[in-house]
CSV table of C-alpha atoms in Angstrom, one decimal:
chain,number,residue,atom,x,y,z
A,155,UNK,CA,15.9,-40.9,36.9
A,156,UNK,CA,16.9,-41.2,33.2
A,157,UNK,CA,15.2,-39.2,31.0
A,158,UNK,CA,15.5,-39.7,27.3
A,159,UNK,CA,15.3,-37.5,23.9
A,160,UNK,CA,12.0,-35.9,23.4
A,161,UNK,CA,11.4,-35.3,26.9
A,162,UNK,CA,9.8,-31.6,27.9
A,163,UNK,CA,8.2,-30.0,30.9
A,164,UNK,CA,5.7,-27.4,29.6
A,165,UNK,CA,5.3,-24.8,32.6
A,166,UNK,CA,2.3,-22.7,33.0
A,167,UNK,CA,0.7,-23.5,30.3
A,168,UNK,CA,-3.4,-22.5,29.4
A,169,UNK,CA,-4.3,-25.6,28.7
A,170,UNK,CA,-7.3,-25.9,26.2
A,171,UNK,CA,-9.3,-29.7,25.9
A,172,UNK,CA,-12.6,-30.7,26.7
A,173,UNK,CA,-14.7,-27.3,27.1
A,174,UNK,CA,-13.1,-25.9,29.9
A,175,UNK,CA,-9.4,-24.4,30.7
A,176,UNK,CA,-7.2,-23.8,33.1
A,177,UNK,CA,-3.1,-22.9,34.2
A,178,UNK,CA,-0.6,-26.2,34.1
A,179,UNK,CA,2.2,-28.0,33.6
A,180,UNK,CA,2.2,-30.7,31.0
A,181,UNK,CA,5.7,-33.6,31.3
A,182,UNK,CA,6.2,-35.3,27.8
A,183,UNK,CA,8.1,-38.6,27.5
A,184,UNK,CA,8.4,-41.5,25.5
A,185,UNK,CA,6.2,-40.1,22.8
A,186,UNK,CA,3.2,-39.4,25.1
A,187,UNK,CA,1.4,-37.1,27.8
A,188,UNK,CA,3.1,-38.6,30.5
A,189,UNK,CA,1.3,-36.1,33.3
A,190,UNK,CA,-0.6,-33.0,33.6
A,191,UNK,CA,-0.4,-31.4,37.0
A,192,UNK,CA,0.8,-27.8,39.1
A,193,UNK,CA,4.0,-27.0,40.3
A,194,UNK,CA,5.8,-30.4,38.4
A,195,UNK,CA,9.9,-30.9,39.2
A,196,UNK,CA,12.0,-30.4,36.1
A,197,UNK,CA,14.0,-34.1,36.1
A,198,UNK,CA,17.5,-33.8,35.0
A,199,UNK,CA,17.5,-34.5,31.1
A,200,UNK,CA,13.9,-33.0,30.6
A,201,UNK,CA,13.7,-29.9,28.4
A,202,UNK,CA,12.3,-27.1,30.0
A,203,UNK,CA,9.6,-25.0,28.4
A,204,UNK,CA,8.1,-21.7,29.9
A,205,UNK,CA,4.7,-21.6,28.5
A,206,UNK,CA,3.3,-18.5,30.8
A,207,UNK,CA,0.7,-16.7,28.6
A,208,UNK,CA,0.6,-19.4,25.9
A,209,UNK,CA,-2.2,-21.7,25.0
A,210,UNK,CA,-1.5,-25.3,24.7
A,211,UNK,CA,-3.7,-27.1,22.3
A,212,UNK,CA,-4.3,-30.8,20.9
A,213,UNK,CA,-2.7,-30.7,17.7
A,214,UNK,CA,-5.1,-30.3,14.6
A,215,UNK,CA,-6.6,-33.6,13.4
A,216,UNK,CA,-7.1,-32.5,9.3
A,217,UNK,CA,-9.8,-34.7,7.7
A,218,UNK,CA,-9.8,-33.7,4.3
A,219,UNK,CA,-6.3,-33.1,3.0
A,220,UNK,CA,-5.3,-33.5,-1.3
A,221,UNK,CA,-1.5,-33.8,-1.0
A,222,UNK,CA,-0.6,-35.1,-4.5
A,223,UNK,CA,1.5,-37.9,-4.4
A,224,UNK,CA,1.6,-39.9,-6.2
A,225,UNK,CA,1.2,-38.5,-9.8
A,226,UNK,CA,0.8,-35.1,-9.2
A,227,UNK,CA,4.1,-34.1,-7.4
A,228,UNK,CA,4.7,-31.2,-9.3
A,229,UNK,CA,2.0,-29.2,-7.7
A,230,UNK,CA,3.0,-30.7,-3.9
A,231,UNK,CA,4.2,-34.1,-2.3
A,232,UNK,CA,3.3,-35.7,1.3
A,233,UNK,CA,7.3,-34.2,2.5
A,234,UNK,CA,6.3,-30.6,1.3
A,235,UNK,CA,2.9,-30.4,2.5
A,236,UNK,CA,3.2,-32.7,6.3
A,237,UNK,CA,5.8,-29.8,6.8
A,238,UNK,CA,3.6,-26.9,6.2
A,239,UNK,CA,0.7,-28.8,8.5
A,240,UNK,CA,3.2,-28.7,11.4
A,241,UNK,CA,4.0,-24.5,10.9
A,242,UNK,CA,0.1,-24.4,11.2
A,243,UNK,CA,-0.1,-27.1,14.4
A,244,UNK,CA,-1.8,-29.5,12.1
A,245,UNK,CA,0.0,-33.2,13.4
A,246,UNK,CA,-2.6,-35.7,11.9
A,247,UNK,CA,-4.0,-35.3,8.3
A,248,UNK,CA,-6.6,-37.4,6.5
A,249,UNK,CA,-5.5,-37.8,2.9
A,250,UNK,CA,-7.9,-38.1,-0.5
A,251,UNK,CA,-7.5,-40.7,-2.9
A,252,UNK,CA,-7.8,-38.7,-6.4
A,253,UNK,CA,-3.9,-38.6,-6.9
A,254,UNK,CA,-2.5,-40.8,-9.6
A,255,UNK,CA,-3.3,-43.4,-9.7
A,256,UNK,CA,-6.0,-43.1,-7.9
A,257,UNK,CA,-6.5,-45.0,-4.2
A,258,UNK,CA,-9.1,-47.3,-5.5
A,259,UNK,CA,-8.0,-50.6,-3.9
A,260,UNK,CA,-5.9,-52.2,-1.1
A,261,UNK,CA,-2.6,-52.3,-3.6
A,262,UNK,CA,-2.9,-48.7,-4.0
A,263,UNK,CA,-3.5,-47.4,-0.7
A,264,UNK,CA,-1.3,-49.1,1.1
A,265,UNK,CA,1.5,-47.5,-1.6
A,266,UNK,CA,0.2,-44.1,-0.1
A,267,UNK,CA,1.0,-45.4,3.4
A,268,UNK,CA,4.8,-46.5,2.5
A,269,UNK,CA,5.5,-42.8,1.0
A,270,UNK,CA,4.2,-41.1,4.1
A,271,UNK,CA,5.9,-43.5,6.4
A,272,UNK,CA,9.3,-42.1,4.3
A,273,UNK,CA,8.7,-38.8,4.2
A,274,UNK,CA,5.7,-37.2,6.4
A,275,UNK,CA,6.9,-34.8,9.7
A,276,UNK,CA,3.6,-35.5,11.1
A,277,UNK,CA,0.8,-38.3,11.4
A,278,UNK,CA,-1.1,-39.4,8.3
A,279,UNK,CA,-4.1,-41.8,7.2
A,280,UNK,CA,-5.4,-42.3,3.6
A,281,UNK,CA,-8.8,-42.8,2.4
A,282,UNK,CA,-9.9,-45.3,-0.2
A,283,UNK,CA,-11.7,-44.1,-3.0
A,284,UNK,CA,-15.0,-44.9,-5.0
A,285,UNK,CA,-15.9,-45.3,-8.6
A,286,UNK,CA,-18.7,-47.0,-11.0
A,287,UNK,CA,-16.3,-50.0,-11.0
A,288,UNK,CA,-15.3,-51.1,-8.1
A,289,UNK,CA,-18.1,-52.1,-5.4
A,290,UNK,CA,-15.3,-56.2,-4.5
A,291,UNK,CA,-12.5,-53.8,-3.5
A,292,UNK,CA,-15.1,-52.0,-1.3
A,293,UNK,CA,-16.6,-55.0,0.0
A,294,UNK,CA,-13.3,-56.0,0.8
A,295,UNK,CA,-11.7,-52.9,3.2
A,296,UNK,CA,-10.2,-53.5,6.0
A,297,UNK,CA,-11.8,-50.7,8.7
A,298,UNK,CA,-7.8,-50.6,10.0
A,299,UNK,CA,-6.7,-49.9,7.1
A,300,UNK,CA,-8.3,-46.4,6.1
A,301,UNK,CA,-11.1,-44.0,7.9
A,302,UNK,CA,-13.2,-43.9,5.6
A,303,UNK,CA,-14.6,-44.6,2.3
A,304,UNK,CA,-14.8,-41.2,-0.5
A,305,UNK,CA,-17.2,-40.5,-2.4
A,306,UNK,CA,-17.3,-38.0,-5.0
A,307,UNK,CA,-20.7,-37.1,-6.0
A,308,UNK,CA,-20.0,-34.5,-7.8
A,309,UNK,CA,-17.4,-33.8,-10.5
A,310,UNK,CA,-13.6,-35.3,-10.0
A,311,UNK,CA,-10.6,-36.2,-11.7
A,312,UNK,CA,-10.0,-39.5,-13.8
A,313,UNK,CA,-12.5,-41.9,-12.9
A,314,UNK,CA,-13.8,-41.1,-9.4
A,315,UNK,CA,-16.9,-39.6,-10.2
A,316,UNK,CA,-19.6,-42.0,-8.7
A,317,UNK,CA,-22.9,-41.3,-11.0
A,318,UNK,CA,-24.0,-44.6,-11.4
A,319,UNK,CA,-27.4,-44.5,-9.1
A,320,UNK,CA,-27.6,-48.3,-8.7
A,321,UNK,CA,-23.4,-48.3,-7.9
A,322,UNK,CA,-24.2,-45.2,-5.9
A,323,UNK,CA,-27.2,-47.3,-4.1
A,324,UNK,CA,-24.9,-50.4,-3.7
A,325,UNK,CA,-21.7,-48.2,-2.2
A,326,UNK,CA,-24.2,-46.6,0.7
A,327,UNK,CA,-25.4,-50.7,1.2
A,328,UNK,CA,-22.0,-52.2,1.6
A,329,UNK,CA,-19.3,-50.2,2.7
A,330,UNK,CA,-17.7,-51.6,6.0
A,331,UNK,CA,-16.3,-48.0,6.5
A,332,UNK,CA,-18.0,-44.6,7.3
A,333,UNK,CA,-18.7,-42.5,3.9
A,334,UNK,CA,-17.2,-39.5,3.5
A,335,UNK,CA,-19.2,-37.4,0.4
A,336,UNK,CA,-18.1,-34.4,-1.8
A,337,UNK,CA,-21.8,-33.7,-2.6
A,338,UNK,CA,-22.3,-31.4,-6.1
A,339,UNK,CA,-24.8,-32.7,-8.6
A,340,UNK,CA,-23.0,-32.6,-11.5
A,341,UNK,CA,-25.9,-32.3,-14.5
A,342,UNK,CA,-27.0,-28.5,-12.6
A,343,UNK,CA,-23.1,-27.4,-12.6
A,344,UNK,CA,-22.9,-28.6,-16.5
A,345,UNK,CA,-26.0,-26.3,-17.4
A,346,UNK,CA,-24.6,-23.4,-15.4
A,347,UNK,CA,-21.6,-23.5,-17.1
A,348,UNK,CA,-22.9,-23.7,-20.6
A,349,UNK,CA,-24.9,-20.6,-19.9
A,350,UNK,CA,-21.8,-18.9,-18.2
A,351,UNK,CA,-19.8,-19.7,-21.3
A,352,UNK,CA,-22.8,-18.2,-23.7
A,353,UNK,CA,-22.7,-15.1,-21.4
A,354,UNK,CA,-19.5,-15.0,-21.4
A,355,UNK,CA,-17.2,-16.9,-24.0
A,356,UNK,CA,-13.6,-17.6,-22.8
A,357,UNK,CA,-13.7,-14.7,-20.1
A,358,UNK,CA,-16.2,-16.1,-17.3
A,359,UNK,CA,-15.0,-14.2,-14.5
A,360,UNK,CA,-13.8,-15.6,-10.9
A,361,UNK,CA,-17.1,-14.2,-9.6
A,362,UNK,CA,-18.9,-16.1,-11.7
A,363,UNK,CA,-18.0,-19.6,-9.6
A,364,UNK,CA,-20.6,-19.6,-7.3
A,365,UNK,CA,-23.0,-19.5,-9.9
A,366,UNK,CA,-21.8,-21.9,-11.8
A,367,UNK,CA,-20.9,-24.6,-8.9
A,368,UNK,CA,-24.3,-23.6,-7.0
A,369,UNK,CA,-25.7,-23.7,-4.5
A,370,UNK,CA,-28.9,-25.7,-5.5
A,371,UNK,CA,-25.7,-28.1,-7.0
A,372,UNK,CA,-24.8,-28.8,-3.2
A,373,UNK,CA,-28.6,-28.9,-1.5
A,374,UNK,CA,-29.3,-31.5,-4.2
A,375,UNK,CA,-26.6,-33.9,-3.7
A,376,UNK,CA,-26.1,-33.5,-0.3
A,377,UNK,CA,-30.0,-34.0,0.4
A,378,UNK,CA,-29.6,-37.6,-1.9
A,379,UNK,CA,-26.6,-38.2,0.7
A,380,UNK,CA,-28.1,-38.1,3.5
A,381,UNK,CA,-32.2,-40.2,1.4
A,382,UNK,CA,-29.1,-42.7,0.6
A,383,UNK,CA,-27.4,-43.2,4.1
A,384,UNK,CA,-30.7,-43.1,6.6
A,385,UNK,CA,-31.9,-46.2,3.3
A,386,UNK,CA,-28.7,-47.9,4.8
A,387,UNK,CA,-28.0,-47.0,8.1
A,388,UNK,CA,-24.8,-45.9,6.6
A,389,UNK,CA,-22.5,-43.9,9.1
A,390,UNK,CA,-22.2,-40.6,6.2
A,391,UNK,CA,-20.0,-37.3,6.8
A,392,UNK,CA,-20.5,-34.6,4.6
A,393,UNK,CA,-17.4,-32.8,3.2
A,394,UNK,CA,-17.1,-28.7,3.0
A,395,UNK,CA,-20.4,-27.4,3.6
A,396,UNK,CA,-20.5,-24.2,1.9
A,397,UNK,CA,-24.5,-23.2,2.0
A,398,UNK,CA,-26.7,-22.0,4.5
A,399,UNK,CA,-29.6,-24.2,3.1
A,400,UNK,CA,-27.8,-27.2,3.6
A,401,UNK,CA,-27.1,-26.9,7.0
A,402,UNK,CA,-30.9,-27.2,8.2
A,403,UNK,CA,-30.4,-31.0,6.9
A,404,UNK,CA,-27.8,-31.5,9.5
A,405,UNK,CA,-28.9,-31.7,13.8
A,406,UNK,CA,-27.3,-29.8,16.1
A,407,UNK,CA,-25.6,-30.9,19.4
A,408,UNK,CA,-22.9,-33.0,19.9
A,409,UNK,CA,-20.9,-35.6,17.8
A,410,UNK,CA,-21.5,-38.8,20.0
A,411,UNK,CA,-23.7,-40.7,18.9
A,412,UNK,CA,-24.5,-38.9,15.4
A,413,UNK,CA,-24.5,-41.3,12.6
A,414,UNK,CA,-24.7,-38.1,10.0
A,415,UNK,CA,-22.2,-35.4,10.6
A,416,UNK,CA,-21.2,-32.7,8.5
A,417,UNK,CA,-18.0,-30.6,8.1
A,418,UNK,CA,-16.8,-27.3,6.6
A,419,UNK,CA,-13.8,-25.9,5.7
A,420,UNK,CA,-11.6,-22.8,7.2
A,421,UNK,CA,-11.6,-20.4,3.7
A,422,UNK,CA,-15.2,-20.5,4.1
A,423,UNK,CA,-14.9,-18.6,7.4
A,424,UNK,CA,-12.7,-16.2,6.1
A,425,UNK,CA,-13.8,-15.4,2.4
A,426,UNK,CA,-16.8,-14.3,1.1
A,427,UNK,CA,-18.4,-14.4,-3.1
A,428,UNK,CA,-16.7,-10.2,-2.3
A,429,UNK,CA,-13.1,-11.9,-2.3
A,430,UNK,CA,-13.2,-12.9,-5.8
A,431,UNK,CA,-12.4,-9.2,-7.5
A,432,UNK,CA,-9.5,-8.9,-5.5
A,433,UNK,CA,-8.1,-12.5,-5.7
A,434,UNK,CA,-9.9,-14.3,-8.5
A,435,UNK,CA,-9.1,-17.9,-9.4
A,436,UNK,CA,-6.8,-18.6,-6.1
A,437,UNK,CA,-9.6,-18.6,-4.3
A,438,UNK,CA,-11.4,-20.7,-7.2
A,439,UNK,CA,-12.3,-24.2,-5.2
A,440,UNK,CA,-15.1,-27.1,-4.9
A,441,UNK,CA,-17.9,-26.5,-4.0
A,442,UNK,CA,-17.3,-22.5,-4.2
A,443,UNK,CA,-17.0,-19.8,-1.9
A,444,UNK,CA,-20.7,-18.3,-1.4
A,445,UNK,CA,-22.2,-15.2,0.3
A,446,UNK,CA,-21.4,-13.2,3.6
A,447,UNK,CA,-25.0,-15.0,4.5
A,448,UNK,CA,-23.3,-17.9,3.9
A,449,UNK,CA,-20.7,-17.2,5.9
A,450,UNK,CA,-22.6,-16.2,8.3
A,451,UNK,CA,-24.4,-19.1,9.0
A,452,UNK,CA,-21.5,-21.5,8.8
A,453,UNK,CA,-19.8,-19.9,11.6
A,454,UNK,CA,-23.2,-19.9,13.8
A,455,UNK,CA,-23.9,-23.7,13.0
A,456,UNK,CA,-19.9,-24.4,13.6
A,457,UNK,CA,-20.7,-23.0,17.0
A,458,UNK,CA,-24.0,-24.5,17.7
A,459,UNK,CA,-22.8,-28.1,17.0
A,460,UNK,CA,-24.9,-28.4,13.7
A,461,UNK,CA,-21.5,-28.7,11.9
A,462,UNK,CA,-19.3,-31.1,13.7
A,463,UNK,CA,-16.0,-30.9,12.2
A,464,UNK,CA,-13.5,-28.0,10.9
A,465,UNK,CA,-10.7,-28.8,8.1
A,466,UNK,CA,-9.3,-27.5,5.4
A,467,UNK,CA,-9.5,-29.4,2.1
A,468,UNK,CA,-5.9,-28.3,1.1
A,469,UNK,CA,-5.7,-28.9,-2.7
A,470,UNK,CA,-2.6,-26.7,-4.0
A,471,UNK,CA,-1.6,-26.1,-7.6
A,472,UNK,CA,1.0,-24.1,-8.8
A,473,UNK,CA,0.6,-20.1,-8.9
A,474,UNK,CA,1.3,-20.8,-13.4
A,475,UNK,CA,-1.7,-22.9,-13.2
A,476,UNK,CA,-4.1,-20.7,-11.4
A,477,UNK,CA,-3.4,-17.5,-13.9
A,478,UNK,CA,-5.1,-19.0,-17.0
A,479,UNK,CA,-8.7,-18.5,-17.8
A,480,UNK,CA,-12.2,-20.1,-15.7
A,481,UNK,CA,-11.9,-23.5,-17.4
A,482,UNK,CA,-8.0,-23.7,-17.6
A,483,UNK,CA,-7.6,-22.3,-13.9
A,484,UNK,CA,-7.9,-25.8,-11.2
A,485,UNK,CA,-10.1,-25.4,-8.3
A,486,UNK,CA,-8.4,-25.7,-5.1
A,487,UNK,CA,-6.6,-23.4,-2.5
A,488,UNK,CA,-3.2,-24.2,-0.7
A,489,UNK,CA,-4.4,-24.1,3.3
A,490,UNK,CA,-3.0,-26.2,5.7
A,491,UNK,CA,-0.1,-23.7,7.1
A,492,UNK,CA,-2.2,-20.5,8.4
A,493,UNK,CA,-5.6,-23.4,9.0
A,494,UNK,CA,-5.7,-22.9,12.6
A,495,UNK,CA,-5.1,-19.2,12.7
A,496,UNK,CA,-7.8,-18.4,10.0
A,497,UNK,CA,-10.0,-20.2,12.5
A,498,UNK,CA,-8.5,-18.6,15.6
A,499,UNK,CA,-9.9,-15.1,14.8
A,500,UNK,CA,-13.2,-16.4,14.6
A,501,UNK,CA,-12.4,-16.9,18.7
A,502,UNK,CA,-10.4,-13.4,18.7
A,503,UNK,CA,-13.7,-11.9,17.2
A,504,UNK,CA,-16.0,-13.4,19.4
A,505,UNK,CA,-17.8,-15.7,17.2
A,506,UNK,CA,-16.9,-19.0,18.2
A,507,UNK,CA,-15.3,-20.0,21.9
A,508,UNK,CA,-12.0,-21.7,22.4
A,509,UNK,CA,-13.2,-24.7,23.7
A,510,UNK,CA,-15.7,-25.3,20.8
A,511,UNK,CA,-12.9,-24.4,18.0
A,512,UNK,CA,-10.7,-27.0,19.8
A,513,UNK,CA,-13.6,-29.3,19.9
A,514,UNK,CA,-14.0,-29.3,16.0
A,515,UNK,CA,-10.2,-29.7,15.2
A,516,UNK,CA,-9.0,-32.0,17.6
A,517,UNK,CA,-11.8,-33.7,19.6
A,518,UNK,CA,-14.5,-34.0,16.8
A,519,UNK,CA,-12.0,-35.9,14.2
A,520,UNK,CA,-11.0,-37.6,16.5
A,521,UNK,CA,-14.4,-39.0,17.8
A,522,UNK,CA,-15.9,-39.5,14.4
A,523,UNK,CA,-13.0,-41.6,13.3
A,524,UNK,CA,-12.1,-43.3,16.5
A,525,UNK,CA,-8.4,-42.8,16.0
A,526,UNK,CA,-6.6,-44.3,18.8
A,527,UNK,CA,-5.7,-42.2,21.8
A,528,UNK,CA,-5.2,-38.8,19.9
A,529,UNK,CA,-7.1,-35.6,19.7
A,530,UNK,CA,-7.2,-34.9,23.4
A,531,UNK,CA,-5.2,-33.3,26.3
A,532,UNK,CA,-5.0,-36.7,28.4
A,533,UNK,CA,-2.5,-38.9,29.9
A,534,UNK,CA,-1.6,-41.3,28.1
A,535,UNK,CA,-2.2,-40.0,24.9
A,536,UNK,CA,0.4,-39.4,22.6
A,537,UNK,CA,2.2,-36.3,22.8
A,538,UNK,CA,0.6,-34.2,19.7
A,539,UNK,CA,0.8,-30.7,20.5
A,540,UNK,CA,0.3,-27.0,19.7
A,541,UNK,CA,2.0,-24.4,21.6
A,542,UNK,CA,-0.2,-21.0,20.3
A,543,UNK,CA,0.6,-17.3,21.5
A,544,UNK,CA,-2.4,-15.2,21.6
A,545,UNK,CA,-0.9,-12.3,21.8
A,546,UNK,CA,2.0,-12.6,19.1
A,547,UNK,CA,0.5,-11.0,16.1
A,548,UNK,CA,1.8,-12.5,12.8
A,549,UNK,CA,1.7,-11.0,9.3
A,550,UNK,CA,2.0,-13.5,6.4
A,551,UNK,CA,4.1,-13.5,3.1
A,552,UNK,CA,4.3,-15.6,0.2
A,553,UNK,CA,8.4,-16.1,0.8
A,554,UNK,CA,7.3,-18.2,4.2
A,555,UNK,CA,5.3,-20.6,2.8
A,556,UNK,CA,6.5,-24.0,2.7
A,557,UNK,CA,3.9,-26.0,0.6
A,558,UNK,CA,5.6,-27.0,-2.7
A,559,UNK,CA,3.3,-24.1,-4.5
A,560,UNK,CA,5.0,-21.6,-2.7
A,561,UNK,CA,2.2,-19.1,-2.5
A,562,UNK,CA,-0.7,-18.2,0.3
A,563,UNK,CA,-3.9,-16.5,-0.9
A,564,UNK,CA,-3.5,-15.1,3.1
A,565,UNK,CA,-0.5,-12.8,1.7
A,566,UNK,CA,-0.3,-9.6,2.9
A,567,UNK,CA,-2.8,-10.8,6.1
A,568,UNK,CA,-2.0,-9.6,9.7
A,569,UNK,CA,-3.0,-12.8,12.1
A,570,UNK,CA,-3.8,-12.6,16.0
A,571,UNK,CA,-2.1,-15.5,17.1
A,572,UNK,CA,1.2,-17.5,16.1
A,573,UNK,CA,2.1,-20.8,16.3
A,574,UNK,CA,4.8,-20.8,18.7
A,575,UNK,CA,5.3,-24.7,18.6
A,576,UNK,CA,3.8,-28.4,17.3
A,577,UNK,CA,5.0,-31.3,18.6
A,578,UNK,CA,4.3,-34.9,16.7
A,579,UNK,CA,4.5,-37.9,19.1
A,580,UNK,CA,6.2,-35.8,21.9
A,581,UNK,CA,9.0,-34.8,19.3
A,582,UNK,CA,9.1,-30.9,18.5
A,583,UNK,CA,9.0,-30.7,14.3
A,584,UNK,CA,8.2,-26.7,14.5
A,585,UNK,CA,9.9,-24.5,17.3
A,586,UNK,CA,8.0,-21.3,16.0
A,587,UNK,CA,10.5,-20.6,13.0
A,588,UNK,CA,11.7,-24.0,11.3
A,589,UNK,CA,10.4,-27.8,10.7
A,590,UNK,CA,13.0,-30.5,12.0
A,591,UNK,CA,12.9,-32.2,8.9
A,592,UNK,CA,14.1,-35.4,10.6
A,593,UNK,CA,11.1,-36.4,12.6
A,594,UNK,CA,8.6,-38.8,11.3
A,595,UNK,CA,5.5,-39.2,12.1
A,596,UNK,CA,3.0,-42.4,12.6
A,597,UNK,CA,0.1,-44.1,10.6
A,598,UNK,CA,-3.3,-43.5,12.6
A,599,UNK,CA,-4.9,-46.4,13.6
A,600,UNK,CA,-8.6,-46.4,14.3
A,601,UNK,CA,-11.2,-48.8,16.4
A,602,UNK,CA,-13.4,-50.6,13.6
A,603,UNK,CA,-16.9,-48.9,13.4
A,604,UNK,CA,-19.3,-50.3,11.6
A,605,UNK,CA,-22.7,-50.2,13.6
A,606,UNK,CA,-25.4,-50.3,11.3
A,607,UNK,CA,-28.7,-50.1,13.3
């Protein structure tokens, strides 16, 4: 039999997908799963893998992703940070459209597209974005063409802040594409801040974010979200839940046949409001890092099935930027590298299962967006893997990170796990020490799903 590049035999592997797990051997050709089985014969040509004692996951699916490029390339660029999602087993990402320009019509996204098709290591999709001005090149997506439709509904950069009521109304009506909301009313985060800066002139400390970006800012908008979508029968998901309030809006159980879901983020697992004496504004994002309550209570709901989706809403900036004071220093936290192990000691601490955290990284994305034939141990499906040792502790520096910012605000942390290997479309782009700069990876497509009932 000929066997051609990119072919492996994974031996003995603990194979995590669909709530249960179990001991096997996994053959990868041609891009795909080509069979799962016991006891499989190595074919001359195939790569051999021993994978005793290792977990083999679907790779992360990352639906929220700020990447920079275009406009922005100074602070990251699709090259720099698709190669820091494969270190952290991240082989699909879900890009937002507030670069510069912004991703406001077809001309524009599909721009995106040709710069990841260049120079992204792993899988990539872009959304389309929303503004006051323009409801024809909404009414006009293709459902192919992006997953969804964002909507900032609190405050943004340039002119993507939607805060129009009857454009807001109109956006909810029309879109032929699932709407995905940043929800922070923007009038209560302007009155915080004003009193912050009496309180406190031109030294509001990091601390102080959570008040100002509140968390009656986030129960607000997110509660008009969800009056605008159930108006519309609009198919809504809710970006980086960061509350405990807000999560009593949300249902629990599974994702089929949910037409509101709800996602958070991994730095909300990990951080708490205590984080910010010790790292101040790198740990300054949108909405803010709360309470332990908070915390909490995200990590329960993550586990019950209230919240349906984990990502990481990766927004570097450069360590210059984030040294200045509260209203010079951005919001936004470089993630996507050590994603998947933040989230693993959640397991390693008992708080969530392994079948559940692969549920919300791989499966849920994957469900909610109907990409085609990813997110799932299955034959068939193409070959998107993460090779994880359970048992490999790894302790994290600054001089490893590979996003374009060059800094971690995980330095200095000891994780359980590492990531041993990620493979994008059956081809290995991380072998546990390096990215293969050479491999490519493909535009998502999706099943068009617009069901209004």
């Amino acid at each position: 039999m000929t066997v051609q590049q990119n072919s492996w035999l994974i031996r003995n592997a603990t194979l995590v997908n669909e709530g249960r797990n179990w001991v096997a051997d996994v053959r990868v050709r041609d891009g795909r799963i080509h069979c799962i089985g016991e006891s499989l014969d190595q074919f001359p040509g195939e790569e051999l893998i021993d994978a005793t004692g290792l977990w083999l996951l679907p790779g992360m699916i990352d639906d929220q992703v700020h990447f920079r490029e275009p406009g922005l390339t100074h602070k990251a660029d699709i090259a720099s940070e698709s190669r820091a999602c494969a270190a952290g087993g991240i082989t699909s990402f879900m890009e937002m459209p507030n670069t510069k320009p912004a991703a406001l019509d077809r001309t524009t996204l599909e721009a995106k597209y040709a710069i990841a098709a260049e120079s992204s290591v792993v899988n990539y999709a872009f959304y389309m974005g929303a503004s006051n001005d323009n409801l024809e090149a909404i009414r006009e997506i293709d459902p192919a063409s992006t997953p969804g439709l964002k909507v900032f509904m609190g405050a943004s950069t340039g002119n993507m802040l939607v805060d129009n009521p009857e454009v807001l109304n109109e956006i909810f009506r029309v879109s032929p594409v699932p709407i995905i909301t940043h929800c922070e009313d923007t009038p209560m985060i302007n009155a915080e801040l004003e009193k912050a800066k009496a309180r406190f002139g031109d030294e509001i400390p990091a601390r102080a974010h959570p008040l100002i970006r509140s968390r009656e800012a986030c129960i607000k908008s997110t509660r008009l979200a969800i009056e605008l979508a159930r108006k519309h029968g609009t198919r809504l998901h809710v970006l980086h839940i960061s509350t405990a309030e807000e999560l009593e809006l949300f249902e629990p159980g599974p994702i089929a046949g949910k037409r509101i879901t709800a996602e958070t983020c991994v730095h909300f697992l990990h951080f708490t409001d205590h984080d910010y004496d010790r790292l101040g504004f790198l740990i300054k994002c949108n909405p803010a890092i709360k309470s332990a309550r908070d915390r909490d209570a995200i990590v329960k709901a993550l586990a019950e099935g209230r919240l349906d989706v984990l990502a990481t809403d990766h927004a570097p900036h450069l360590l210059e930027e984030k040294q200045g004071n509260y209203s010079q220093a951005p919001s936004g936290i470089p993630l996507v590298q050590y994603a998947l192990q933040t989230a693993l000691e959640r397991v390693f601490q008992g708080e969530l299962t392994l079948e559940r955290l692969v549920e919300v990284v791989s499966h849920a994305p994957a469900e909610l967006f109907r990409v085609s034939r990813r997110g799932y141990l299955r034959e068939g499906y193409a070959a998107d893997l993460v090779l994880v040792d359970p048992q490999r502790p790894h302790y994290v520096t600054n001089d490893e990170v590979l996003s374009k910012c060059g800094w971690t605000p995980f330095d200095q942390t000891a994780f359980s796990s590492s990531i041993i290997a990620t493979f994008v479309n059956g081809a290995r782009v991380w072998d546990g020490n390096a990215v293969d700069g050479s491999v490519r990876g493909q535009r998502l497509s999706f099943t068009p799903h617009i069901d209004r009932t």
